[in-house]
Amino acid sequence: ASVHYQSQLQIRVNTQAVLKRAQQIQGRKVAKKQWQAAWLLKAVTCIDLTTLAGDDTPSNVHRLCMKATQPIRHDLLKSMDMHDKGITTAAVCVYPSRVADAVKSLKAANSCLPVASVATGFPAGQTPLKTRLAEVQMAVEDGATEIDIVINRTLALTGQWAGLYDEIRQFREACADAHMKTILAVGELGTFTNVYKASLVSMMAGSDFIKTSTGKETVNATYPVAIVMVRAIRDYFLRTGYKVGFKPAGGIRTAQESVVWLTLMKEELGDEWLNPHLFRLGASSLLADIERQIYHYVTGRYPAYHELPMA
């Protein structure tokens, strides 16, 4: 296994080919009318509706949870005959200290939507391992069923891949039954080759998902980086038979972009990855734009500011 592991880490990524492929996918013609509306509803069901702000309070977390359970206005869904299809976002995502608030709000609303929590010294990961592990355990105890961990970029940048593997394994154990999404913080990894290696090590250590960014870096989810990550997912699947999910996050704001992300998944990994078990979109303001586009599809005009609830 260690020989196999070492050979994997001698990989080199062809940058030009990656950039060309990313441009191809962005250049695809977009679906129109009901086809576009269908893609947008699919995108909604894959969103991890997120608030990660210093001024989060129980009340705005409650509002986020209510929005997640009813992401598109009922009358709009009714006119598309989609009001009874159980359309919700995939999860809500909050800081560890807000997990209990989110769990309470969703329980009161009789919803079984998962609560995801970031952890492990998010966003920088620059806290002692002991406290990073404790943070995971506390989030799980408070009711988080998904944990978005951040890797220690220092280990990746200095080539300490075995050390990185060991840390992620410990996070995996601390997650217990919770799903683990591993954030690579691609904007801080320097090269595509590092992104590929970090993806592989994260999957080998037991990640259920690999995620591009915290949303707090200068560079977040870009299509070229995503190509590298999903190729790593594909390679890992072909070698092991394990399907690992993918989550782009950070700076995804428009309905149009969400369709490009779905297209990328469909073309690179196939239809099986087009569901919330294997694909998530980390976003906070994206949902408002999707609802706006669906409003336009249903009514033929864009809504005035006061006609849609706050996202």
Short mmCIF file of N, CA, C and O in Angstrom, two decimals, residues 162-282:
data_model
loop_
_atom_site.label_atom_id
_atom_site.label_comp_id
_atom_site.label_asym_id
_atom_site.label_seq_id
_atom_site.Cartn_x
_atom_site.Cartn_y
_atom_site.Cartn_z
N ALA A 162 2.11 12.20 4.66
CA ALA A 162 1.77 11.17 5.65
C ALA A 162 1.22 11.83 6.92
O ALA A 162 0.26 11.33 7.53
N GLY A 163 1.80 12.97 7.29
CA GLY A 163 1.32 13.71 8.46
C GLY A 163 -0.10 14.21 8.25
O GLY A 163 -0.94 14.16 9.15
N LEU A 164 -0.36 14.69 7.03
CA LEU A 164 -1.70 15.17 6.69
C LEU A 164 -2.70 14.02 6.75
O LEU A 164 -3.79 14.15 7.31
N TYR A 165 -2.31 12.88 6.20
CA TYR A 165 -3.16 11.68 6.23
C TYR A 165 -3.52 11.33 7.68
O TYR A 165 -4.69 11.08 8.00
N ASP A 166 -2.52 11.32 8.56
CA ASP A 166 -2.76 10.96 9.97
C ASP A 166 -3.73 11.92 10.65
O ASP A 166 -4.61 11.50 11.40
N GLU A 167 -3.58 13.22 10.37
CA GLU A 167 -4.50 14.21 10.98
C GLU A 167 -5.94 13.96 10.51
O GLU A 167 -6.87 13.95 11.30
N ILE A 168 -6.10 13.78 9.20
CA ILE A 168 -7.46 13.61 8.65
C ILE A 168 -8.08 12.32 9.19
O ILE A 168 -9.28 12.26 9.47
N ARG A 169 -7.27 11.27 9.36
CA ARG A 169 -7.77 10.01 9.95
C ARG A 169 -8.32 10.25 11.35
O ARG A 169 -9.36 9.72 11.72
N GLN A 170 -7.61 11.08 12.10
CA GLN A 170 -8.09 11.38 13.46
C GLN A 170 -9.39 12.18 13.43
O GLN A 170 -10.29 11.95 14.25
N PHE A 171 -9.50 13.11 12.47
CA PHE A 171 -10.77 13.85 12.33
C PHE A 171 -11.90 12.89 11.96
O PHE A 171 -13.01 12.99 12.47
N ARG A 172 -11.57 11.95 11.09
CA ARG A 172 -12.56 10.95 10.66
C ARG A 172 -13.10 10.18 11.87
O ARG A 172 -14.30 9.97 12.01
N GLU A 173 -12.19 9.78 12.77
CA GLU A 173 -12.62 9.05 13.98
C GLU A 173 -13.46 9.94 14.89
O GLU A 173 -14.46 9.50 15.44
N ALA A 174 -13.06 11.22 15.01
CA ALA A 174 -13.81 12.15 15.86
C ALA A 174 -15.21 12.40 15.31
O ALA A 174 -16.15 12.66 16.08
N CYS A 175 -15.37 12.30 13.99
CA CYS A 175 -16.69 12.51 13.37
C CYS A 175 -17.67 11.39 13.71
O CYS A 175 -18.89 11.57 13.61
N ALA A 176 -17.14 10.23 14.09
CA ALA A 176 -17.97 9.05 14.38
C ALA A 176 -18.90 8.79 13.19
O ALA A 176 -18.44 8.58 12.08
N ASP A 177 -20.22 8.87 13.41
CA ASP A 177 -21.17 8.56 12.32
C ASP A 177 -21.46 9.75 11.41
O ASP A 177 -22.16 9.61 10.41
N ALA A 178 -20.98 10.92 11.78
CA ALA A 178 -21.24 12.11 10.95
C ALA A 178 -20.45 12.02 9.65
O ALA A 178 -19.35 11.46 9.61
N HIS A 179 -21.02 12.56 8.57
CA HIS A 179 -20.31 12.63 7.30
C HIS A 179 -19.19 13.66 7.41
O HIS A 179 -19.38 14.70 8.03
N MET A 180 -18.07 13.37 6.77
CA MET A 180 -16.95 14.31 6.83
C MET A 180 -16.66 14.89 5.46
O MET A 180 -16.40 14.16 4.51
N LYS A 181 -16.74 16.22 5.38
CA LYS A 181 -16.35 16.92 4.15
C LYS A 181 -15.00 17.59 4.45
O LYS A 181 -14.87 18.29 5.45
N THR A 182 -14.04 17.38 3.57
CA THR A 182 -12.70 17.89 3.82
C THR A 182 -12.40 19.09 2.92
O THR A 182 -12.41 18.96 1.69
N ILE A 183 -12.18 20.25 3.55
CA ILE A 183 -11.92 21.49 2.81
C ILE A 183 -10.42 21.61 2.55
O ILE A 183 -9.62 21.60 3.47
N LEU A 184 -10.07 21.72 1.26
CA LEU A 184 -8.65 21.79 0.89
C LEU A 184 -8.10 23.21 0.92
O LEU A 184 -6.89 23.40 0.98
N ALA A 185 -8.98 24.21 0.87
CA ALA A 185 -8.55 25.63 0.76
C ALA A 185 -7.60 25.78 -0.42
O ALA A 185 -6.45 26.19 -0.29
N VAL A 186 -8.12 25.44 -1.60
CA VAL A 186 -7.31 25.36 -2.82
C VAL A 186 -6.56 26.65 -3.14
O VAL A 186 -5.49 26.61 -3.73
N GLY A 187 -7.13 27.80 -2.74
CA GLY A 187 -6.48 29.09 -3.00
C GLY A 187 -5.16 29.23 -2.26
O GLY A 187 -4.38 30.12 -2.56
N GLU A 188 -4.93 28.35 -1.28
CA GLU A 188 -3.69 28.44 -0.49
C GLU A 188 -2.75 27.24 -0.72
O GLU A 188 -1.78 27.08 0.00
N LEU A 189 -3.06 26.42 -1.71
CA LEU A 189 -2.22 25.22 -1.93
C LEU A 189 -1.14 25.42 -3.01
O LEU A 189 -0.30 24.55 -3.21
N GLY A 190 -1.21 26.54 -3.71
CA GLY A 190 -0.11 26.88 -4.63
C GLY A 190 -0.20 26.29 -6.02
O GLY A 190 -0.16 27.03 -7.00
N THR A 191 -0.31 24.97 -6.16
CA THR A 191 -0.28 24.36 -7.50
C THR A 191 -1.41 23.35 -7.69
O THR A 191 -1.93 22.80 -6.71
N PHE A 192 -1.75 23.10 -8.94
CA PHE A 192 -2.73 22.05 -9.25
C PHE A 192 -2.25 20.69 -8.76
O PHE A 192 -3.04 19.86 -8.33
N THR A 193 -0.94 20.48 -8.84
CA THR A 193 -0.39 19.19 -8.39
C THR A 193 -0.64 18.99 -6.90
O THR A 193 -1.06 17.91 -6.47
N ASN A 194 -0.44 20.06 -6.12
CA ASN A 194 -0.75 19.97 -4.69
C ASN A 194 -2.23 19.72 -4.44
O ASN A 194 -2.60 18.99 -3.51
N VAL A 195 -3.08 20.34 -5.25
CA VAL A 195 -4.53 20.15 -5.11
C VAL A 195 -4.88 18.67 -5.36
O VAL A 195 -5.66 18.07 -4.61
N TYR A 196 -4.27 18.09 -6.39
CA TYR A 196 -4.54 16.68 -6.72
C TYR A 196 -4.08 15.77 -5.57
O TYR A 196 -4.79 14.88 -5.13
N LYS A 197 -2.87 16.04 -5.08
CA LYS A 197 -2.33 15.21 -4.00
C LYS A 197 -3.16 15.34 -2.72
O LYS A 197 -3.47 14.34 -2.06
N ALA A 198 -3.52 16.57 -2.38
CA ALA A 198 -4.33 16.80 -1.18
C ALA A 198 -5.70 16.11 -1.31
O ALA A 198 -6.22 15.56 -0.35
N SER A 199 -6.26 16.14 -2.53
CA SER A 199 -7.55 15.46 -2.78
C SER A 199 -7.41 13.98 -2.50
O SER A 199 -8.23 13.36 -1.81
N LEU A 200 -6.35 13.39 -3.05
CA LEU A 200 -6.12 11.96 -2.92
C LEU A 200 -5.90 11.55 -1.47
O LEU A 200 -6.50 10.59 -0.98
N VAL A 201 -5.05 12.30 -0.77
CA VAL A 201 -4.75 11.98 0.63
C VAL A 201 -6.03 12.09 1.47
O VAL A 201 -6.31 11.24 2.31
N SER A 202 -6.84 13.12 1.20
CA SER A 202 -8.09 13.31 1.95
C SER A 202 -9.04 12.13 1.74
O SER A 202 -9.70 11.67 2.68
N MET A 203 -9.11 11.65 0.50
CA MET A 203 -10.01 10.52 0.21
C MET A 203 -9.49 9.24 0.84
O MET A 203 -10.25 8.46 1.42
N MET A 204 -8.17 9.04 0.77
CA MET A 204 -7.58 7.84 1.37
C MET A 204 -7.78 7.81 2.88
O MET A 204 -7.90 6.75 3.48
N ALA A 205 -7.87 8.99 3.48
CA ALA A 205 -8.03 9.08 4.94
C ALA A 205 -9.49 8.97 5.37
O ALA A 205 -9.80 9.07 6.55
N GLY A 206 -10.41 8.79 4.41
CA GLY A 206 -11.80 8.51 4.78
C GLY A 206 -12.81 9.63 4.60
O GLY A 206 -13.90 9.57 5.16
N SER A 207 -12.47 10.66 3.80
CA SER A 207 -13.44 11.75 3.58
C SER A 207 -14.63 11.25 2.77
O SER A 207 -14.47 10.48 1.82
N ASP A 208 -15.82 11.73 3.13
CA ASP A 208 -17.02 11.43 2.32
C ASP A 208 -17.14 12.40 1.15
O ASP A 208 -17.72 12.07 0.12
N PHE A 209 -16.62 13.61 1.35
CA PHE A 209 -16.63 14.67 0.32
C PHE A 209 -15.28 15.36 0.35
O PHE A 209 -14.64 15.42 1.40
N ILE A 210 -14.88 15.92 -0.78
CA ILE A 210 -13.80 16.91 -0.75
C ILE A 210 -14.39 18.24 -1.22
O ILE A 210 -15.22 18.28 -2.13
N LYS A 211 -13.96 19.31 -0.56
CA LYS A 211 -14.56 20.64 -0.76
C LYS A 211 -13.47 21.63 -1.12
O LYS A 211 -12.36 21.55 -0.59
N THR A 212 -13.77 22.56 -2.02
CA THR A 212 -12.73 23.44 -2.54
C THR A 212 -12.18 24.40 -1.49
O THR A 212 -10.96 24.50 -1.32
N SER A 213 -13.08 25.12 -0.80
CA SER A 213 -12.65 26.31 -0.07
C SER A 213 -13.48 26.56 1.17
O SER A 213 -14.59 26.04 1.30
N THR A 214 -12.95 27.43 2.02
CA THR A 214 -13.72 27.86 3.19
C THR A 214 -14.65 29.01 2.81
O THR A 214 -15.61 29.30 3.51
N GLY A 215 -14.35 29.66 1.70
CA GLY A 215 -15.09 30.88 1.33
C GLY A 215 -14.43 32.10 1.94
O GLY A 215 -14.83 33.23 1.68
N LYS A 216 -13.39 31.89 2.75
CA LYS A 216 -12.71 33.01 3.41
C LYS A 216 -11.35 33.30 2.76
O LYS A 216 -10.69 34.26 3.11
N GLU A 217 -10.91 32.45 1.81
CA GLU A 217 -9.65 32.72 1.12
C GLU A 217 -9.86 33.75 0.02
O GLU A 217 -11.00 34.02 -0.37
N THR A 218 -8.76 34.29 -0.50
CA THR A 218 -8.86 35.27 -1.59
C THR A 218 -9.39 34.60 -2.85
O THR A 218 -10.21 35.14 -3.57
N VAL A 219 -8.87 33.38 -3.15
CA VAL A 219 -9.34 32.62 -4.31
C VAL A 219 -10.12 31.42 -3.78
O VAL A 219 -9.62 30.67 -2.94
N ASN A 220 -11.35 31.24 -4.28
CA ASN A 220 -12.19 30.15 -3.78
C ASN A 220 -12.44 29.11 -4.87
O ASN A 220 -11.51 28.64 -5.50
N ALA A 221 -13.71 28.76 -5.10
CA ALA A 221 -14.02 27.71 -6.07
C ALA A 221 -13.83 28.23 -7.49
O ALA A 221 -14.53 29.14 -7.93
N THR A 222 -12.86 27.67 -8.23
CA THR A 222 -12.72 28.01 -9.65
C THR A 222 -12.90 26.72 -10.45
O THR A 222 -12.67 25.63 -9.93
N TYR A 223 -13.29 26.85 -11.71
CA TYR A 223 -13.54 25.66 -12.52
C TYR A 223 -12.27 24.83 -12.77
O TYR A 223 -12.32 23.60 -12.68
N PRO A 224 -11.12 25.46 -13.06
CA PRO A 224 -9.92 24.63 -13.28
C PRO A 224 -9.55 23.77 -12.07
O PRO A 224 -9.26 22.58 -12.19
N VAL A 225 -9.62 24.37 -10.88
CA VAL A 225 -9.31 23.62 -9.67
C VAL A 225 -10.31 22.47 -9.48
O VAL A 225 -9.97 21.37 -9.06
N ALA A 226 -11.56 22.75 -9.82
CA ALA A 226 -12.60 21.72 -9.71
C ALA A 226 -12.31 20.54 -10.64
O ALA A 226 -12.51 19.39 -10.25
N ILE A 227 -11.83 20.84 -11.84
CA ILE A 227 -11.49 19.76 -12.79
C ILE A 227 -10.45 18.84 -12.15
O ILE A 227 -10.57 17.61 -12.18
N VAL A 228 -9.43 19.44 -11.52
CA VAL A 228 -8.37 18.65 -10.89
C VAL A 228 -8.96 17.77 -9.78
O VAL A 228 -8.66 16.58 -9.67
N MET A 229 -9.83 18.36 -8.96
CA MET A 229 -10.42 17.62 -7.84
C MET A 229 -11.35 16.50 -8.30
O MET A 229 -11.29 15.39 -7.78
N VAL A 230 -12.17 16.79 -9.32
CA VAL A 230 -13.09 15.72 -9.76
C VAL A 230 -12.36 14.62 -10.52
O VAL A 230 -12.77 13.45 -10.47
N ARG A 231 -11.25 14.97 -11.17
CA ARG A 231 -10.42 13.91 -11.80
C ARG A 231 -9.81 13.01 -10.73
O ARG A 231 -9.68 11.81 -10.90
N ALA A 232 -9.44 13.62 -9.59
CA ALA A 232 -8.91 12.82 -8.47
C ALA A 232 -10.02 11.91 -7.94
O ALA A 232 -9.78 10.73 -7.66
N ILE A 233 -11.25 12.43 -7.84
CA ILE A 233 -12.39 11.62 -7.39
C ILE A 233 -12.61 10.46 -8.35
O ILE A 233 -12.83 9.31 -7.93
N ARG A 234 -12.53 10.75 -9.64
CA ARG A 234 -12.73 9.70 -10.66
C ARG A 234 -11.63 8.64 -10.55
O ARG A 234 -11.91 7.43 -10.53
N ASP A 235 -10.37 9.07 -10.45
CA ASP A 235 -9.26 8.12 -10.33
C ASP A 235 -9.42 7.24 -9.09
O ASP A 235 -9.20 6.04 -9.14
N TYR A 236 -9.81 7.88 -7.99
CA TYR A 236 -9.99 7.14 -6.73
C TYR A 236 -11.10 6.10 -6.86
O TYR A 236 -10.97 4.96 -6.41
N PHE A 237 -12.19 6.50 -7.53
CA PHE A 237 -13.31 5.57 -7.74
C PHE A 237 -12.88 4.38 -8.62
O PHE A 237 -13.19 3.22 -8.32
N LEU A 238 -12.14 4.67 -9.68
CA LEU A 238 -11.72 3.60 -10.59
C LEU A 238 -10.77 2.62 -9.91
O LEU A 238 -10.74 1.44 -10.22
N ARG A 239 -9.99 3.14 -8.95
CA ARG A 239 -9.03 2.27 -8.24
C ARG A 239 -9.66 1.50 -7.09
O ARG A 239 -9.24 0.40 -6.76
N THR A 240 -10.65 2.11 -6.42
CA THR A 240 -11.13 1.53 -5.16
C THR A 240 -12.61 1.14 -5.19
O THR A 240 -13.05 0.37 -4.35
N GLY A 241 -13.37 1.71 -6.12
CA GLY A 241 -14.82 1.47 -6.13
C GLY A 241 -15.57 2.38 -5.16
O GLY A 241 -16.79 2.30 -5.06
N TYR A 242 -14.86 3.27 -4.45
CA TYR A 242 -15.52 4.20 -3.51
C TYR A 242 -15.88 5.50 -4.21
O TYR A 242 -15.04 6.10 -4.86
N LYS A 243 -17.13 5.92 -4.04
CA LYS A 243 -17.58 7.20 -4.61
C LYS A 243 -17.45 8.28 -3.54
O LYS A 243 -18.07 8.19 -2.49
N VAL A 244 -16.65 9.29 -3.83
CA VAL A 244 -16.49 10.42 -2.91
C VAL A 244 -17.18 11.63 -3.54
O VAL A 244 -17.12 11.84 -4.75
N GLY A 245 -17.85 12.42 -2.70
CA GLY A 245 -18.59 13.57 -3.20
C GLY A 245 -17.71 14.80 -3.40
O GLY A 245 -16.56 14.84 -2.95
N PHE A 246 -18.27 15.81 -4.06
CA PHE A 246 -17.54 17.05 -4.35
C PHE A 246 -18.39 18.25 -3.94
O PHE A 246 -19.59 18.28 -4.20
N LYS A 247 -17.74 19.23 -3.30
CA LYS A 247 -18.45 20.45 -2.90
C LYS A 247 -17.63 21.69 -3.22
O LYS A 247 -16.65 21.98 -2.55
N PRO A 248 -18.03 22.43 -4.28
CA PRO A 248 -17.41 23.74 -4.48
C PRO A 248 -18.06 24.74 -3.52
O PRO A 248 -19.25 24.64 -3.21
N ALA A 249 -17.28 25.69 -3.02
CA ALA A 249 -17.82 26.69 -2.09
C ALA A 249 -17.01 27.97 -2.18
O ALA A 249 -15.82 27.94 -2.47
N GLY A 250 -17.69 29.08 -1.93
CA GLY A 250 -17.01 30.37 -1.93
C GLY A 250 -17.19 31.11 -3.23
O GLY A 250 -16.71 30.69 -4.27
N GLY A 251 -17.95 32.19 -3.19
CA GLY A 251 -18.11 33.05 -4.37
C GLY A 251 -19.10 32.55 -5.40
O GLY A 251 -19.19 33.09 -6.50
N ILE A 252 -19.89 31.50 -5.07
CA ILE A 252 -20.89 31.00 -6.04
C ILE A 252 -22.19 31.77 -5.77
O ILE A 252 -22.90 31.50 -4.80
N ARG A 253 -22.48 32.73 -6.63
CA ARG A 253 -23.57 33.67 -6.33
C ARG A 253 -24.71 33.67 -7.34
O ARG A 253 -25.80 34.10 -7.02
N THR A 254 -24.46 33.22 -8.58
CA THR A 254 -25.51 33.36 -9.59
C THR A 254 -26.09 32.01 -10.01
O THR A 254 -25.41 30.99 -9.99
N ALA A 255 -27.37 32.06 -10.40
CA ALA A 255 -28.07 30.87 -10.88
C ALA A 255 -27.31 30.25 -12.05
O ALA A 255 -27.14 29.03 -12.12
N GLN A 256 -26.82 31.12 -12.93
CA GLN A 256 -26.06 30.68 -14.10
C GLN A 256 -24.85 29.82 -13.69
O GLN A 256 -24.60 28.76 -14.25
N GLU A 257 -24.11 30.29 -12.66
CA GLU A 257 -22.94 29.53 -12.19
C GLU A 257 -23.35 28.16 -11.66
O GLU A 257 -22.63 27.18 -11.86
N SER A 258 -24.47 28.10 -10.96
CA SER A 258 -24.89 26.81 -10.39
C SER A 258 -25.14 25.78 -11.49
O SER A 258 -24.84 24.60 -11.33
N VAL A 259 -25.64 26.25 -12.63
CA VAL A 259 -25.87 25.34 -13.77
C VAL A 259 -24.54 24.89 -14.37
O VAL A 259 -24.37 23.72 -14.74
N VAL A 260 -23.55 25.79 -14.41
CA VAL A 260 -22.22 25.40 -14.90
C VAL A 260 -21.63 24.32 -14.00
O VAL A 260 -21.06 23.33 -14.46
N TRP A 261 -21.79 24.48 -12.68
CA TRP A 261 -21.27 23.47 -11.74
C TRP A 261 -21.93 22.12 -11.96
O TRP A 261 -21.27 21.08 -11.96
N LEU A 262 -23.25 22.13 -12.17
CA LEU A 262 -23.96 20.86 -12.42
C LEU A 262 -23.49 20.23 -13.73
O LEU A 262 -23.31 19.01 -13.82
N THR A 263 -23.26 21.08 -14.74
CA THR A 263 -22.77 20.58 -16.04
C THR A 263 -21.40 19.94 -15.88
O THR A 263 -21.13 18.86 -16.43
N LEU A 264 -20.54 20.59 -15.09
CA LEU A 264 -19.20 20.05 -14.86
C LEU A 264 -19.29 18.66 -14.22
O LEU A 264 -18.61 17.72 -14.64
N MET A 265 -20.17 18.52 -13.24
CA MET A 265 -20.33 17.21 -12.57
C MET A 265 -20.85 16.15 -13.54
O MET A 265 -20.36 15.03 -13.59
N LYS A 266 -21.84 16.54 -14.32
CA LYS A 266 -22.45 15.60 -15.27
C LYS A 266 -21.43 15.11 -16.29
O LYS A 266 -21.34 13.93 -16.58
N GLU A 267 -20.63 16.05 -16.81
CA GLU A 267 -19.67 15.68 -17.85
C GLU A 267 -18.45 14.93 -17.30
O GLU A 267 -17.93 14.04 -17.95
N GLU A 268 -18.00 15.30 -16.13
CA GLU A 268 -16.78 14.70 -15.59
C GLU A 268 -17.05 13.40 -14.82
O GLU A 268 -16.24 12.48 -14.86
N LEU A 269 -18.16 13.35 -14.08
CA LEU A 269 -18.40 12.18 -13.22
C LEU A 269 -19.70 11.44 -13.53
O LEU A 269 -19.92 10.33 -13.03
N GLY A 270 -20.58 12.05 -14.33
CA GLY A 270 -21.80 11.34 -14.73
C GLY A 270 -23.00 11.67 -13.84
O GLY A 270 -22.87 12.29 -12.78
N ASP A 271 -24.17 11.22 -14.30
CA ASP A 271 -25.43 11.55 -13.63
C ASP A 271 -25.50 11.12 -12.17
O ASP A 271 -26.21 11.72 -11.37
N GLU A 272 -24.77 10.06 -11.85
CA GLU A 272 -24.84 9.54 -10.48
C GLU A 272 -24.37 10.58 -9.46
O GLU A 272 -24.79 10.58 -8.31
N TRP A 273 -23.48 11.48 -9.88
CA TRP A 273 -22.97 12.51 -8.98
C TRP A 273 -23.88 13.74 -8.93
O TRP A 273 -23.58 14.69 -8.23
N LEU A 274 -24.98 13.71 -9.67
CA LEU A 274 -25.88 14.87 -9.70
C LEU A 274 -26.95 14.77 -8.63
O LEU A 274 -28.14 14.94 -8.90
N ASN A 275 -26.57 14.45 -7.42
CA ASN A 275 -27.54 14.41 -6.32
C ASN A 275 -26.83 14.78 -5.03
O ASN A 275 -25.61 14.72 -4.95
N PRO A 276 -27.62 15.18 -4.00
CA PRO A 276 -26.99 15.70 -2.78
C PRO A 276 -26.12 14.70 -2.01
O PRO A 276 -25.35 15.09 -1.15
N HIS A 277 -26.23 13.40 -2.33
CA HIS A 277 -25.36 12.43 -1.65
C HIS A 277 -23.92 12.56 -2.13
O HIS A 277 -22.99 12.18 -1.43
N LEU A 278 -23.74 13.08 -3.37
CA LEU A 278 -22.39 13.17 -3.93
C LEU A 278 -22.02 14.56 -4.46
O LEU A 278 -20.92 14.76 -4.96
N PHE A 279 -22.96 15.50 -4.37
CA PHE A 279 -22.64 16.86 -4.83
C PHE A 279 -23.34 17.88 -3.96
O PHE A 279 -24.54 17.79 -3.71
N ARG A 280 -22.59 18.85 -3.48
CA ARG A 280 -23.15 19.97 -2.72
C ARG A 280 -22.57 21.28 -3.26
O ARG A 280 -21.45 21.30 -3.74
N LEU A 281 -23.37 22.32 -3.13
CA LEU A 281 -22.91 23.67 -3.46
C LEU A 281 -22.90 24.45 -2.15
O LEU A 281 -23.95 24.60 -1.52
N GLY A 282 -21.73 24.91 -1.72
CA GLY A 282 -21.67 25.72 -0.51
C GLY A 282 -21.98 27.16 -0.86
O GLY A 282 -21.28 27.76 -1.67
#
